[in-house]
Tab-separated table of C-alpha atoms (C1' of nucleotides) in Angstrom:
chain	number	residue	atom	x	y	z
L	105	MET	CA	-8.388	-17.204	26.042
L	106	ALA	CA	-9.487	-13.693	25.562
L	107	ARG	CA	-12.131	-15.214	23.126
L	108	ASP	CA	-13.322	-17.318	25.967
L	109	ILE	CA	-13.866	-14.489	28.241
L	110	GLN	CA	-15.873	-12.671	25.850
L	111	GLU	CA	-18.074	-15.623	25.252
L	112	ARG	CA	-18.625	-16.249	29.082
L	113	ILE	CA	-19.709	-12.717	29.471
L	114	LYS	CA	-22.165	-13.104	26.706
L	115	ARG	CA	-23.395	-16.131	28.137
L	116	LEU	CA	-24.076	-14.300	31.443
L	117	ILE	CA	-26.177	-12.136	29.738
L	118	ILE	CA	-28.000	-14.892	27.769
L	119	ASP	CA	-28.388	-16.962	30.927
L	120	ARG	CA	-29.581	-14.284	32.909
L	121	ARG	CA	-32.231	-13.072	30.458
L	122	LEU	CA	-30.706	-9.660	30.815
L	123	PRO	CA	-32.478	-6.864	28.618
L	124	SER	CA	-30.951	-3.958	27.119
L	125	GLY	CA	-29.813	-1.420	29.941
L	126	ALA	CA	-29.571	-3.946	32.622
L	127	PRO	CA	-26.418	-3.640	34.916
L	128	LEU	CA	-23.621	-5.964	34.501
L	129	PRO	CA	-21.175	-7.149	37.230
L	130	THR	CA	-18.500	-4.516	38.098
L	131	GLU	CA	-15.053	-5.062	36.928
L	132	PRO	CA	-13.805	-6.473	40.386
L	133	GLU	CA	-16.921	-8.699	40.454
L	134	LEU	CA	-16.251	-10.021	36.838
L	135	MET	CA	-12.548	-10.715	37.782
L	136	GLU	CA	-13.893	-12.777	40.426
L	137	LEU	CA	-16.501	-14.533	38.610
L	138	LEU	CA	-14.310	-15.466	35.645
L	139	GLY	CA	-11.069	-15.999	37.521
L	140	VAL	CA	-9.082	-13.704	35.528
L	141	SER	CA	-7.306	-10.185	35.684
L	142	ARG	CA	-8.906	-6.917	35.729
L	143	ASN	CA	-6.878	-6.389	32.410
L	144	SER	CA	-8.215	-9.358	30.652
L	145	VAL	CA	-11.793	-8.507	31.785
L	146	ARG	CA	-11.123	-4.966	30.489
L	147	GLU	CA	-10.051	-6.088	27.175
L	148	ALA	CA	-12.912	-8.388	26.700
L	149	LEU	CA	-15.357	-5.783	27.813
L	150	LYS	CA	-13.757	-3.265	25.168
L	151	ALA	CA	-14.148	-5.871	22.229
L	152	LEU	CA	-17.845	-6.274	23.546
L	153	GLN	CA	-18.462	-2.461	23.525
L	154	ALA	CA	-17.057	-2.433	20.115
L	155	MET	CA	-19.726	-4.743	19.114
L	156	GLY	CA	-22.506	-2.873	20.953
L	157	ILE	CA	-23.254	-5.791	23.192
L	158	VAL	CA	-21.925	-3.862	26.303
L	159	GLU	CA	-22.162	-0.283	27.154
L	160	ILE	CA	-19.607	1.333	29.509
L	161	ARG	CA	-20.259	4.428	31.357
L	162	HIS	CA	-17.377	5.768	33.173
L	163	GLY	CA	-17.811	6.175	37.106
L	164	PHE	CA	-21.244	4.534	36.690
L	165	GLY	CA	-21.076	0.982	35.690
L	166	THR	CA	-21.188	-1.327	32.865
L	167	TYR	CA	-24.694	-2.427	31.231
L	168	VAL	CA	-26.011	-4.458	28.601
L	169	GLY	CA	-25.763	-2.442	25.318
L	170	PRO	CA	-28.921	-1.392	23.138
L	171	MET	CA	-27.670	-4.029	20.307
L	172	SER	CA	-27.874	-1.383	17.647
L	173	MET	CA	-26.526	-1.454	14.259
L	174	ALA	CA	-24.099	1.332	15.383
L	175	PRO	CA	-21.119	-1.050	15.095
L	176	MET	CA	-22.042	-2.309	11.650
L	177	ILE	CA	-22.312	1.416	10.533
L	178	GLU	CA	-18.687	2.022	11.974
L	179	GLY	CA	-17.459	-1.025	10.290
L	180	LEU	CA	-19.019	-0.301	6.712
L	181	THR	CA	-17.772	3.329	7.158
L	182	PHE	CA	-14.033	2.223	7.541
L	183	ARG	CA	-14.236	-0.285	4.975
L	184	THR	CA	-15.520	2.109	2.530
L	185	VAL	CA	-13.399	4.946	3.192
L	186	ALA	CA	-10.232	2.520	3.367
L	187	GLY	CA	-11.174	1.083	0.126
L	188	HIS	CA	-11.799	4.331	-1.481
L	189	TYR	CA	-8.115	5.820	-0.537
L	190	ARG	CA	-6.900	2.737	-1.937
L	191	GLY	CA	-8.585	3.615	-5.261
L	192	GLU	CA	-11.362	1.155	-5.290
L	193	ASP	CA	-14.713	2.228	-6.008
L	194	SER	CA	-16.215	1.165	-2.627
L	195	LEU	CA	-18.257	4.380	-2.416
L	196	LEU	CA	-20.123	3.200	-5.357
L	197	GLN	CA	-20.571	-0.596	-4.263
L	198	LEU	CA	-22.085	0.838	-0.855
L	199	LEU	CA	-24.583	3.106	-2.789
L	200	GLU	CA	-25.304	-0.220	-4.992
L	201	LEU	CA	-25.872	-1.985	-2.121
L	202	ARG	CA	-28.500	0.604	-0.874
L	203	GLU	CA	-30.082	0.842	-4.392
L	204	ALA	CA	-30.507	-2.990	-4.820
L	205	VAL	CA	-32.386	-3.362	-1.385
L	206	GLU	CA	-34.337	-0.098	-1.384
L	207	THR	CA	-35.590	-0.835	-4.901
L	208	GLY	CA	-36.489	-4.273	-3.811
L	209	LEU	CA	-38.323	-3.289	-1.023
L	210	ILE	CA	-40.287	-0.284	-2.503
L	211	ALA	CA	-42.607	-2.396	-4.401
L	212	ARG	CA	-43.414	-4.323	-1.078
L	213	LEU	CA	-44.480	-0.945	0.393
L	214	ALA	CA	-46.462	0.519	-2.415
L	215	GLY	CA	-49.979	0.930	-0.861
L	216	ARG	CA	-49.186	-0.541	2.447
L	217	VAL	CA	-47.873	2.677	4.076
L	218	PRO	CA	-50.515	3.982	6.637
L	219	GLU	CA	-51.979	7.676	5.900
L	220	THR	CA	-50.292	8.843	8.888
L	221	ASP	CA	-46.826	7.871	7.797
L	222	LEU	CA	-48.013	9.226	4.100
L	223	ALA	CA	-48.564	12.510	5.610
L	224	GLU	CA	-45.691	12.768	7.475
L	225	LEU	CA	-43.664	12.099	4.442
L	226	ASP	CA	-45.619	14.814	2.638
L	227	ALA	CA	-44.383	17.230	5.679
L	228	ILE	CA	-40.984	16.120	5.207
L	229	VAL	CA	-40.874	16.762	1.301
L	230	ALA	CA	-42.481	20.257	1.685
L	231	ARG	CA	-39.460	20.755	4.403
L	232	MET	CA	-36.969	19.616	1.814
L	233	ARG	CA	-38.322	22.123	-0.804
L	234	THR	CA	-38.040	24.905	1.600
L	235	GLU	CA	-34.433	23.768	2.248
L	236	ALA	CA	-33.645	23.236	-1.230
L	237	ALA	CA	-34.667	26.917	-1.856
L	238	ALA	CA	-32.411	27.992	0.925
L	239	GLY	CA	-29.163	26.344	-0.563
L	240	GLY	CA	-29.549	22.769	-0.062
L	241	VAL	CA	-31.585	19.736	1.650
L	242	ARG	CA	-30.079	18.964	5.064
L	243	ALA	CA	-28.819	15.599	5.659
L	244	GLU	CA	-31.111	14.929	8.501
L	245	THR	CA	-34.283	15.675	6.375
L	246	ASP	CA	-33.017	13.024	3.834
L	247	ARG	CA	-32.722	10.522	6.423
L	248	ALA	CA	-36.085	11.163	7.887
L	249	PHE	CA	-37.678	10.690	4.793
L	250	HIS	CA	-36.115	7.197	4.246
L	251	ALA	CA	-36.653	6.262	8.027
L	252	THR	CA	-40.144	7.130	7.708
L	253	LEU	CA	-40.695	5.349	4.575
L	254	HIS	CA	-39.159	2.116	5.767
L	255	ARG	CA	-41.472	2.149	9.071
L	256	GLY	CA	-43.943	0.677	6.874
L	257	LEU	CA	-42.150	-2.474	6.333
L	258	ASP	CA	-42.986	-3.366	9.941
L	259	ASN	CA	-39.876	-5.021	10.866
L	260	LEU	CA	-37.629	-3.278	13.241
L	261	LEU	CA	-34.792	-5.031	12.481
L	262	LEU	CA	-35.133	-4.562	8.568
L	263	SER	CA	-35.723	-0.810	9.287
L	264	GLU	CA	-32.285	-0.614	11.357
L	265	VAL	CA	-30.393	-2.356	8.658
L	266	LEU	CA	-31.392	0.179	6.061
L	267	GLU	CA	-30.969	2.983	8.249
L	268	ALA	CA	-27.324	1.601	8.887
L	269	PHE	CA	-26.599	1.724	5.308
L	270	TRP	CA	-27.994	5.289	4.726
L	271	ASP	CA	-25.702	6.414	7.791
L	272	ALA	CA	-22.667	4.741	6.451
L	273	PHE	CA	-23.173	6.087	2.885
L	274	HIS	CA	-23.885	9.551	4.419
L	275	ARG	CA	-20.876	9.376	6.527
L	276	VAL	CA	-18.539	8.353	3.809
L	277	ARG	CA	-19.925	10.624	1.262
L	278	THR	CA	-19.303	13.766	3.427
L	279	ASP	CA	-15.806	12.614	4.149
L	280	LEU	CA	-14.936	12.311	0.570
L	281	VAL	CA	-17.261	14.291	-1.723
L	282	PRO	CA	-17.455	17.639	-1.707
L	283	ALA	CA	-21.331	17.599	-1.719
L	284	LEU	CA	-22.199	18.355	-5.356
L	285	ALA	CA	-25.933	18.695	-4.844
L	286	ASP	CA	-28.816	19.237	-7.077
L	287	PRO	CA	-31.650	20.211	-4.677
L	288	GLU	CA	-34.561	20.705	-7.188
L	289	THR	CA	-34.104	17.189	-8.670
L	290	THR	CA	-33.748	15.649	-5.302
L	291	VAL	CA	-37.048	17.165	-4.116
L	292	ARG	CA	-38.840	16.365	-7.246
L	293	GLN	CA	-37.796	12.469	-6.839
L	294	HIS	CA	-38.886	12.288	-3.356
L	295	GLU	CA	-42.235	13.769	-4.450
L	296	GLU	CA	-42.608	11.184	-7.157
L	297	ILE	CA	-41.590	8.543	-4.830
L	298	VAL	CA	-44.428	9.404	-2.126
L	299	ALA	CA	-46.850	9.643	-4.921
L	300	ALA	CA	-46.245	6.417	-6.291
L	301	VAL	CA	-46.493	4.744	-2.866
L	302	ARG	CA	-49.471	6.492	-1.955
L	303	GLU	CA	-51.127	5.190	-5.197
L	304	GLY	CA	-49.955	1.607	-4.544
L	305	ASP	CA	-48.157	1.473	-8.024
L	306	GLY	CA	-45.209	-0.871	-7.241
L	307	PRO	CA	-43.563	-0.553	-10.809
L	308	ARG	CA	-43.813	3.247	-10.796
L	309	ALA	CA	-42.488	3.415	-7.113
L	310	GLU	CA	-39.639	1.106	-8.299
L	311	ARG	CA	-38.907	3.384	-11.227
L	312	ALA	CA	-38.909	6.295	-8.814
L	313	VAL	CA	-36.647	4.950	-6.287
L	314	ARG	CA	-34.139	3.924	-9.269
L	315	HIS	CA	-34.237	7.022	-10.567
L	316	HIS	CA	-33.387	8.823	-7.304
L	317	PHE	CA	-30.476	6.550	-7.217
L	318	ASP	CA	-29.289	7.210	-10.688
L	319	ASN	CA	-29.300	10.508	-9.756
L	320	ILE	CA	-26.991	10.238	-6.919
L	321	ARG	CA	-24.924	7.771	-8.708
L	322	HIS	CA	-24.139	10.221	-11.607
L	323	ARG	CA	-23.552	13.060	-9.005
L	324	LEU	CA	-21.018	10.619	-7.369
L	325	ARG	CA	-19.247	9.827	-10.794
L	326	SER	CA	-18.956	13.159	-12.269
L	327	SER	CA	-17.285	14.620	-9.137
L	328	GLY	CA	-15.343	11.406	-8.091
L	329	ASP	CA	-13.163	11.190	-10.935
L	330	ARG	CA	-9.861	10.978	-10.309
I	174	MET	CA	-9.494	8.787	25.153
I	175	ALA	CA	-9.622	5.145	24.428
I	176	ARG	CA	-11.825	6.185	21.447
I	177	ASP	CA	-9.434	8.650	20.297
I	178	ILE	CA	-6.839	5.697	20.260
I	179	GLN	CA	-8.531	3.622	17.850
I	180	GLU	CA	-9.465	6.631	15.663
I	181	ARG	CA	-5.792	7.388	15.440
I	182	ILE	CA	-5.024	3.678	14.698
I	183	LYS	CA	-7.635	3.758	12.073
I	184	ARG	CA	-6.069	6.807	10.523
I	185	LEU	CA	-2.842	5.490	10.563
I	186	ILE	CA	-4.297	2.575	8.409
I	187	ILE	CA	-6.024	5.243	5.910
I	188	ASP	CA	-3.138	7.606	5.890
I	189	ARG	CA	-0.746	4.766	5.017
I	190	ARG	CA	-3.124	3.335	2.497
I	191	LEU	CA	-2.356	-0.098	3.911
I	192	PRO	CA	-4.193	-3.071	2.425
I	193	SER	CA	-5.654	-6.011	4.186
I	194	GLY	CA	-3.014	-8.217	5.616
I	195	ALA	CA	-0.501	-5.301	5.838
I	196	PRO	CA	1.417	-5.361	8.988
I	197	LEU	CA	0.709	-2.720	11.633
I	198	PRO	CA	3.343	-1.295	14.099
I	199	THR	CA	4.340	-3.572	17.042
I	200	GLU	CA	2.427	-2.686	20.569
I	201	PRO	CA	5.603	-1.077	21.705
I	202	GLU	CA	6.116	0.993	18.524
I	203	LEU	CA	2.324	2.157	18.887
I	204	MET	CA	2.878	2.986	22.461
I	205	GLU	CA	5.588	5.163	21.467
I	206	LEU	CA	3.787	6.334	18.513
I	207	LEU	CA	0.458	7.514	20.391
I	208	GLY	CA	2.406	8.129	23.543
I	209	VAL	CA	0.132	5.949	25.706
I	210	SER	CA	0.782	2.672	27.742
I	211	ARG	CA	0.793	-0.673	26.332
I	212	ASN	CA	-2.582	-1.346	28.208
I	213	SER	CA	-4.325	1.328	26.423
I	214	VAL	CA	-2.896	0.401	23.352
I	215	ARG	CA	-4.038	-3.120	23.730
I	216	GLU	CA	-7.631	-2.275	24.396
I	217	ALA	CA	-7.721	-0.099	21.273
I	218	LEU	CA	-6.546	-3.001	19.420
I	219	LYS	CA	-8.958	-5.398	20.958
I	220	ALA	CA	-11.745	-3.226	20.010
I	221	LEU	CA	-10.557	-2.954	16.544
I	222	GLN	CA	-10.031	-6.513	16.392
I	223	ALA	CA	-13.790	-7.113	17.190
I	224	MET	CA	-14.588	-5.022	14.335
I	225	GLY	CA	-12.558	-6.736	12.047
I	226	ILE	CA	-10.455	-3.587	11.014
I	227	VAL	CA	-7.193	-5.278	12.878
I	228	GLU	CA	-6.100	-8.964	12.910
I	229	ILE	CA	-3.722	-10.024	15.839
I	230	ARG	CA	-1.657	-13.052	15.415
I	231	HIS	CA	0.035	-14.129	18.797
I	232	GLY	CA	3.602	-14.029	18.613
I	233	PHE	CA	3.820	-12.792	15.072
I	234	GLY	CA	2.556	-9.354	15.071
I	235	THR	CA	-0.700	-7.063	14.182
I	236	TYR	CA	-2.064	-6.693	10.840
I	237	VAL	CA	-4.754	-4.976	8.857
I	238	GLY	CA	-8.143	-7.157	8.953
I	239	PRO	CA	-9.927	-8.651	6.223
I	240	MET	CA	-12.754	-6.079	6.677
I	241	SER	CA	-15.343	-8.941	6.330
I	242	MET	CA	-18.833	-8.989	7.687
I	243	ALA	CA	-17.813	-11.408	10.318
I	244	PRO	CA	-18.482	-8.784	13.075
I	245	MET	CA	-21.762	-8.131	11.937
I	246	ILE	CA	-22.589	-11.879	11.801
I	247	GLU	CA	-21.394	-12.018	15.280
I	248	GLY	CA	-23.524	-9.083	16.358
I	249	LEU	CA	-26.678	-10.069	14.758
I	250	THR	CA	-26.457	-13.636	15.827
I	251	PHE	CA	-25.908	-12.441	19.620
I	252	ARG	CA	-28.783	-9.711	19.155
I	253	THR	CA	-30.808	-12.533	17.894
I	254	VAL	CA	-30.218	-15.290	20.397
I	255	ALA	CA	-30.440	-12.720	23.346
I	256	GLY	CA	-33.659	-11.362	21.951
I	257	HIS	CA	-35.009	-15.149	21.482
I	258	TYR	CA	-34.407	-16.014	25.292
I	259	ARG	CA	-36.245	-12.772	26.245
I	260	GLY	CA	-39.203	-14.157	24.481
I	261	GLU	CA	-39.160	-12.073	21.401
I	262	ASP	CA	-39.489	-13.300	17.807
I	263	SER	CA	-36.107	-12.319	16.980
I	264	LEU	CA	-35.554	-15.305	14.745
I	265	LEU	CA	-38.606	-14.623	12.759
I	266	GLN	CA	-37.519	-11.102	12.337
I	267	LEU	CA	-34.110	-12.231	11.102
I	268	LEU	CA	-35.842	-14.612	8.542
I	269	GLU	CA	-38.061	-11.729	7.366
I	270	LEU	CA	-34.921	-9.488	6.768
I	271	ARG	CA	-33.424	-12.208	4.620
I	272	GLU	CA	-36.913	-12.749	2.893
I	273	ALA	CA	-37.498	-9.110	2.154
I	274	VAL	CA	-33.972	-8.684	0.738
I	275	GLU	CA	-33.602	-11.743	-1.193
I	276	THR	CA	-37.170	-11.580	-2.846
I	277	GLY	CA	-36.421	-7.897	-3.484
I	278	LEU	CA	-33.117	-9.148	-5.576
I	279	ILE	CA	-34.400	-11.931	-7.390
I	280	ALA	CA	-36.388	-10.514	-10.005
I	281	ARG	CA	-32.949	-8.368	-10.550
I	282	LEU	CA	-31.385	-11.753	-11.218
I	283	ALA	CA	-33.672	-13.422	-13.409
I	284	GLY	CA	-32.056	-13.791	-16.721
I	285	ARG	CA	-28.746	-12.231	-15.913
I	286	VAL	CA	-26.919	-15.259	-14.140
I	287	PRO	CA	-24.516	-16.536	-16.460
I	288	GLU	CA	-24.427	-20.015	-17.674
I	289	THR	CA	-21.620	-21.387	-15.897
I	290	ASP	CA	-23.395	-20.407	-12.536
I	291	LEU	CA	-26.715	-21.913	-13.680
I	292	ALA	CA	-24.966	-25.072	-14.302
I	293	GLU	CA	-23.089	-24.739	-11.015
I	294	LEU	CA	-26.503	-24.262	-9.513
I	295	ASP	CA	-27.949	-27.414	-11.226
I	296	ALA	CA	-25.084	-29.279	-9.478
I	297	ILE	CA	-25.712	-27.894	-6.220
I	298	VAL	CA	-29.512	-29.018	-6.317
I	299	ALA	CA	-28.363	-32.308	-7.420
I	300	ARG	CA	-26.146	-32.700	-4.499
I	301	MET	CA	-29.137	-31.462	-2.324
I	302	ARG	CA	-31.344	-34.288	-3.694
I	303	THR	CA	-28.702	-36.783	-2.797
I	304	GLU	CA	-28.532	-35.554	0.675
I	305	ALA	CA	-32.245	-35.068	0.983
I	306	ALA	CA	-32.493	-38.754	0.322
I	307	ALA	CA	-30.035	-39.663	2.595
I	308	GLY	CA	-31.492	-38.005	5.482
I	309	GLY	CA	-31.191	-34.194	5.004
I	310	VAL	CA	-29.640	-31.174	3.233
I	311	ARG	CA	-26.399	-30.155	4.803
I	312	ALA	CA	-26.305	-26.614	5.642
I	313	GLU	CA	-22.900	-25.986	3.545
I	314	THR	CA	-25.028	-26.918	0.510
I	315	ASP	CA	-27.733	-24.387	1.185
I	316	ARG	CA	-25.291	-21.808	1.640
I	317	ALA	CA	-23.359	-22.616	-1.357
I	318	PHE	CA	-26.428	-22.183	-3.262
I	319	HIS	CA	-27.307	-18.907	-2.096
I	320	ALA	CA	-23.816	-17.861	-2.517
I	321	THR	CA	-23.643	-18.910	-6.251
I	322	LEU	CA	-26.990	-17.446	-6.780
I	323	HIS	CA	-25.965	-13.916	-5.474
I	324	ARG	CA	-22.504	-14.159	-7.316
I	325	GLY	CA	-24.621	-12.938	-10.321
I	326	LEU	CA	-25.350	-9.455	-8.496
I	327	ASP	CA	-21.751	-8.341	-9.420
I	328	ASN	CA	-21.361	-6.554	-6.024
I	329	LEU	CA	-19.040	-8.040	-3.607
I	330	LEU	CA	-20.145	-6.043	-0.927
I	331	LEU	CA	-23.964	-7.036	-1.409
I	332	SER	CA	-22.943	-10.321	-1.795
I	333	GLU	CA	-21.130	-10.678	1.523
I	334	VAL	CA	-23.998	-8.914	3.278
I	335	LEU	CA	-26.376	-11.516	2.018
I	336	GLU	CA	-23.996	-14.332	3.033
I	337	ALA	CA	-23.709	-12.648	6.500
I	338	PHE	CA	-27.378	-12.721	6.878
I	339	TRP	CA	-27.606	-16.301	5.924
I	340	ASP	CA	-24.863	-17.189	8.566
I	341	ALA	CA	-26.449	-15.392	11.216
I	342	PHE	CA	-29.873	-16.892	10.569
I	343	HIS	CA	-27.958	-20.469	10.190
I	344	ARG	CA	-26.075	-20.152	13.569
I	345	VAL	CA	-29.021	-18.842	15.457
I	346	ARG	CA	-31.353	-21.486	14.150
I	347	THR	CA	-29.129	-24.464	14.606
I	348	ASP	CA	-28.853	-23.093	18.331
I	349	LEU	CA	-32.320	-22.495	19.049
I	350	VAL	CA	-34.171	-25.031	16.876
I	351	PRO	CA	-34.142	-28.984	16.734
I	352	ALA	CA	-33.940	-28.710	12.803
I	353	LEU	CA	-37.337	-29.886	11.809
I	354	ALA	CA	-36.556	-30.482	7.914
I	355	ASP	CA	-38.462	-31.237	5.023
I	356	PRO	CA	-35.895	-32.126	2.388
I	357	GLU	CA	-38.254	-33.073	-0.439
I	358	THR	CA	-39.747	-29.768	-0.372
I	359	THR	CA	-36.813	-27.989	-0.098
I	360	VAL	CA	-35.095	-29.580	-2.929
I	361	ARG	CA	-38.020	-28.987	-5.138
I	362	GLN	CA	-38.122	-25.203	-4.180
I	363	HIS	CA	-34.500	-24.761	-5.051
I	364	GLU	CA	-35.203	-26.363	-8.354
I	365	GLU	CA	-38.059	-24.066	-9.099
I	366	ILE	CA	-35.768	-20.972	-8.245
I	367	VAL	CA	-33.308	-22.161	-10.597
I	368	ALA	CA	-35.774	-22.999	-13.465
I	369	ALA	CA	-37.263	-19.426	-13.049
I	370	VAL	CA	-34.198	-17.534	-13.052
I	371	ARG	CA	-33.050	-19.331	-16.122
I	372	GLU	CA	-35.818	-18.540	-17.844
I	373	GLY	CA	-35.460	-14.859	-17.042
I	374	ASP	CA	-39.133	-15.006	-15.520
I	375	GLY	CA	-38.869	-12.342	-12.881
I	376	PRO	CA	-42.213	-12.708	-11.230
I	377	ARG	CA	-42.249	-16.562	-11.176
I	378	ALA	CA	-38.521	-16.446	-9.726
I	379	GLU	CA	-39.934	-13.907	-6.885
I	380	ARG	CA	-43.041	-16.184	-6.112
I	381	ALA	CA	-40.566	-19.229	-5.904
I	382	VAL	CA	-38.087	-17.572	-3.430
I	383	ARG	CA	-41.226	-16.262	-1.522
I	384	HIS	CA	-42.629	-19.960	-1.226
I	385	HIS	CA	-39.101	-21.140	-0.184
I	386	PHE	CA	-39.241	-18.599	2.526
I	387	ASP	CA	-42.940	-19.326	3.649
I	388	ASN	CA	-41.689	-22.799	4.060
I	389	ILE	CA	-39.001	-22.093	6.330
I	390	ARG	CA	-41.200	-19.720	8.265
I	391	HIS	CA	-43.890	-22.362	8.627
I	392	ARG	CA	-41.482	-24.880	9.966
I	393	LEU	CA	-39.965	-22.442	12.413
I	394	ARG	CA	-43.411	-21.504	13.665
I	395	SER	CA	-44.739	-24.977	14.154
I	396	SER	CA	-41.729	-26.040	16.093
I	397	GLY	CA	-40.946	-22.761	17.994
I	398	ASP	CA	-44.128	-22.534	19.910
I	399	ARG	CA	-43.330	-22.448	23.567
E	12	DT	C1'	23.007	-30.744	3.894
E	13	DA	C1'	19.170	-31.836	7.036
E	14	DG	C1'	17.507	-31.455	11.304
E	15	DC	C1'	17.444	-29.274	15.952
E	16	DT	C1'	17.943	-25.985	19.362
E	17	DC	C1'	17.707	-21.795	21.287
E	18	DA	C1'	17.775	-16.687	21.491
E	19	DG	C1'	14.957	-12.706	20.129
E	20	DT	C1'	10.741	-10.553	18.848
E	21	DT	C1'	5.770	-10.430	19.326
E	22	DG	C1'	1.411	-10.640	21.334
E	23	DG	C1'	-0.849	-12.697	26.179
E	24	DT	C1'	-1.710	-12.290	31.202
E	25	DT	C1'	-1.171	-10.949	35.851
E	26	DA	C1'	-0.275	-7.389	39.610
E	27	DG	C1'	-0.547	-3.197	41.992
E	28	DA	C1'	-0.942	1.669	42.141
E	29	DG	C1'	-3.023	5.884	41.309
E	30	DC	C1'	-6.392	9.030	38.326
E	31	DA	C1'	-11.075	10.484	36.971
E	32	DG	C1'	-16.064	10.679	36.655
E	33	DC	C1'	-20.472	9.992	39.147
E	34	DT	C1'	-23.682	9.164	42.901
E	35	DG	C1'	-25.799	9.966	47.247
E	36	DA	C1'	-25.700	10.970	52.039
E	37	DC	C1'	-24.270	14.328	55.168
E	38	DT	C1'	-23.425	18.952	56.728
E	39	DC	C1'	-23.539	23.535	56.671
E	40	DT	C1'	-26.189	27.787	55.437
E	41	DT	C1'	-30.165	30.552	54.834
S	60	DA	C1'	-37.088	23.322	57.834
S	61	DA	C1'	-35.464	23.482	53.223
S	62	DG	C1'	-31.872	24.083	50.093
S	63	DA	C1'	-27.196	24.077	48.365
S	64	DG	C1'	-22.516	22.644	48.725
S	65	DT	C1'	-19.205	19.121	50.307
S	66	DC	C1'	-17.253	14.791	50.506
S	67	DA	C1'	-16.857	9.792	50.866
S	68	DG	C1'	-17.458	5.780	48.327
S	69	DC	C1'	-18.462	3.438	44.430
S	70	DT	C1'	-17.290	2.901	39.578
S	71	DG	C1'	-14.512	2.796	35.419
S	72	DC	C1'	-9.612	4.543	33.280
S	73	DT	C1'	-4.592	4.676	32.798
S	74	DC	C1'	-0.220	3.477	33.875
S	75	DT	C1'	3.942	0.796	35.367
S	76	DA	C1'	6.517	-3.489	35.736
S	77	DA	C1'	7.061	-8.120	35.426
S	78	DC	C1'	6.728	-12.661	33.616
S	79	DC	C1'	4.333	-16.162	30.294
S	80	DA	C1'	3.508	-18.020	25.476
S	81	DA	C1'	3.783	-18.275	20.544
S	82	DC	C1'	6.412	-17.652	16.624
S	83	DT	C1'	10.567	-16.848	13.557
S	84	DG	C1'	14.802	-17.557	12.091
S	85	DA	C1'	19.858	-17.679	12.656
S	86	DG	C1'	23.258	-20.825	14.522
S	87	DC	C1'	24.604	-25.226	15.870
S	88	DT	C1'	24.703	-30.237	15.715
S	89	DA	C1'	24.542	-34.804	13.440
DNA sequence: TAGCTCAGTTGGTTAGAGCAGCTGACTCTT
DNA sequence: AAGAGTCAGCTGCTCTAACCAACTGAGCTA
């Protein structure tokens, strides 16, 4: 039955064509509308909130959620952390997921990234160089690099999924690994990726991305041995 | 605070190294353990259930969930359906997500699929041919084809993600599109994919996959015009 | 011994009360 | 008259207490 309530709220959103951010009925209204107790309404809303379908603001109201990939990040992160502590190489699997998808997509990107994005990538790499000299590349900078690169894919859903994978990996890594970094190599590899993409050289770009991931994987392995 | 309860239950799973299927404390136990009311415990569990972290069996108990991609499928499906009804081309975006990832991976697969899997793929394609002659290819058969193909990636997480994308797309498509099928072409394209992978011809495999998706996209476009 | 029944455990649902955060209109001060 | 402070009213949040429903397993019955 709890399942049923969730479905009815979902249908309500779909039937009324509610966009992200639109207000949903209040809890008392939903009670009457669905004919169930307040508790059941709340449990259904909590579940929908966990899936990002609904957004609840205390003292304000309930709204249609952003439908982002945040729940997926949450789920992937937990799955990976739990697996790691049980002795599985789940972090490596997550890294390989990213590697497989990103190396597969980079050829598609080569030569198709607009000049404005390339300039932005140059700026990000320059920032990386500064940060590397100052001790280490900030995570936010690396994230911006990948996000800008994937913008050229011209598919919001795809970009969000890739960002979700990055976020999950990053969150798990910072939790589990004491951040063995090799800033110099990291910067050079990002440079190489931009250069290859700029020239439209697909195979070279693919090699560059693969090297980048090889680097991360190697550092993971050497620090993660139990 | 609700957020806090969820975190504490998650930590409980991680700290105790609980594997999928392990029993969790009962609701009254969690009440005492966390020092909150039953209501709050239940709302937290509902949210965790929605994320697949926890599995609740009425009259039996609460258990660590399967950590599958099911919640992601759920979320993607809803996001896509809701977007569709609001006039976005979300279904096309979802298809392109699959296309981008699968064309990127097929080269990686060419020549690396073990003979046993290739034989299984042959059998599946044969079944497709039978079904095509009988009216149309069953969805389950197409799903089996992709699942078997991706098994060769040797990464459970990656396979699950790809299956999740397939499931989400299929669920949305059957809901929204009256299933314009061209069984003949579909069978031929699957045959071509297997042939290319068997020969280890990466570029040819990539072309074959792309043609397959072109075919689906074309059918979508021609039937989805509003 | 095989099957049934029933008590006990677990989660599911309802009800009602009070707490807490936010908004907006009203009032008081300047 | 304009601004800041206050308070009434919405909203969601938490708690308590009771009962319903599904499942298990021990004990009873045939």
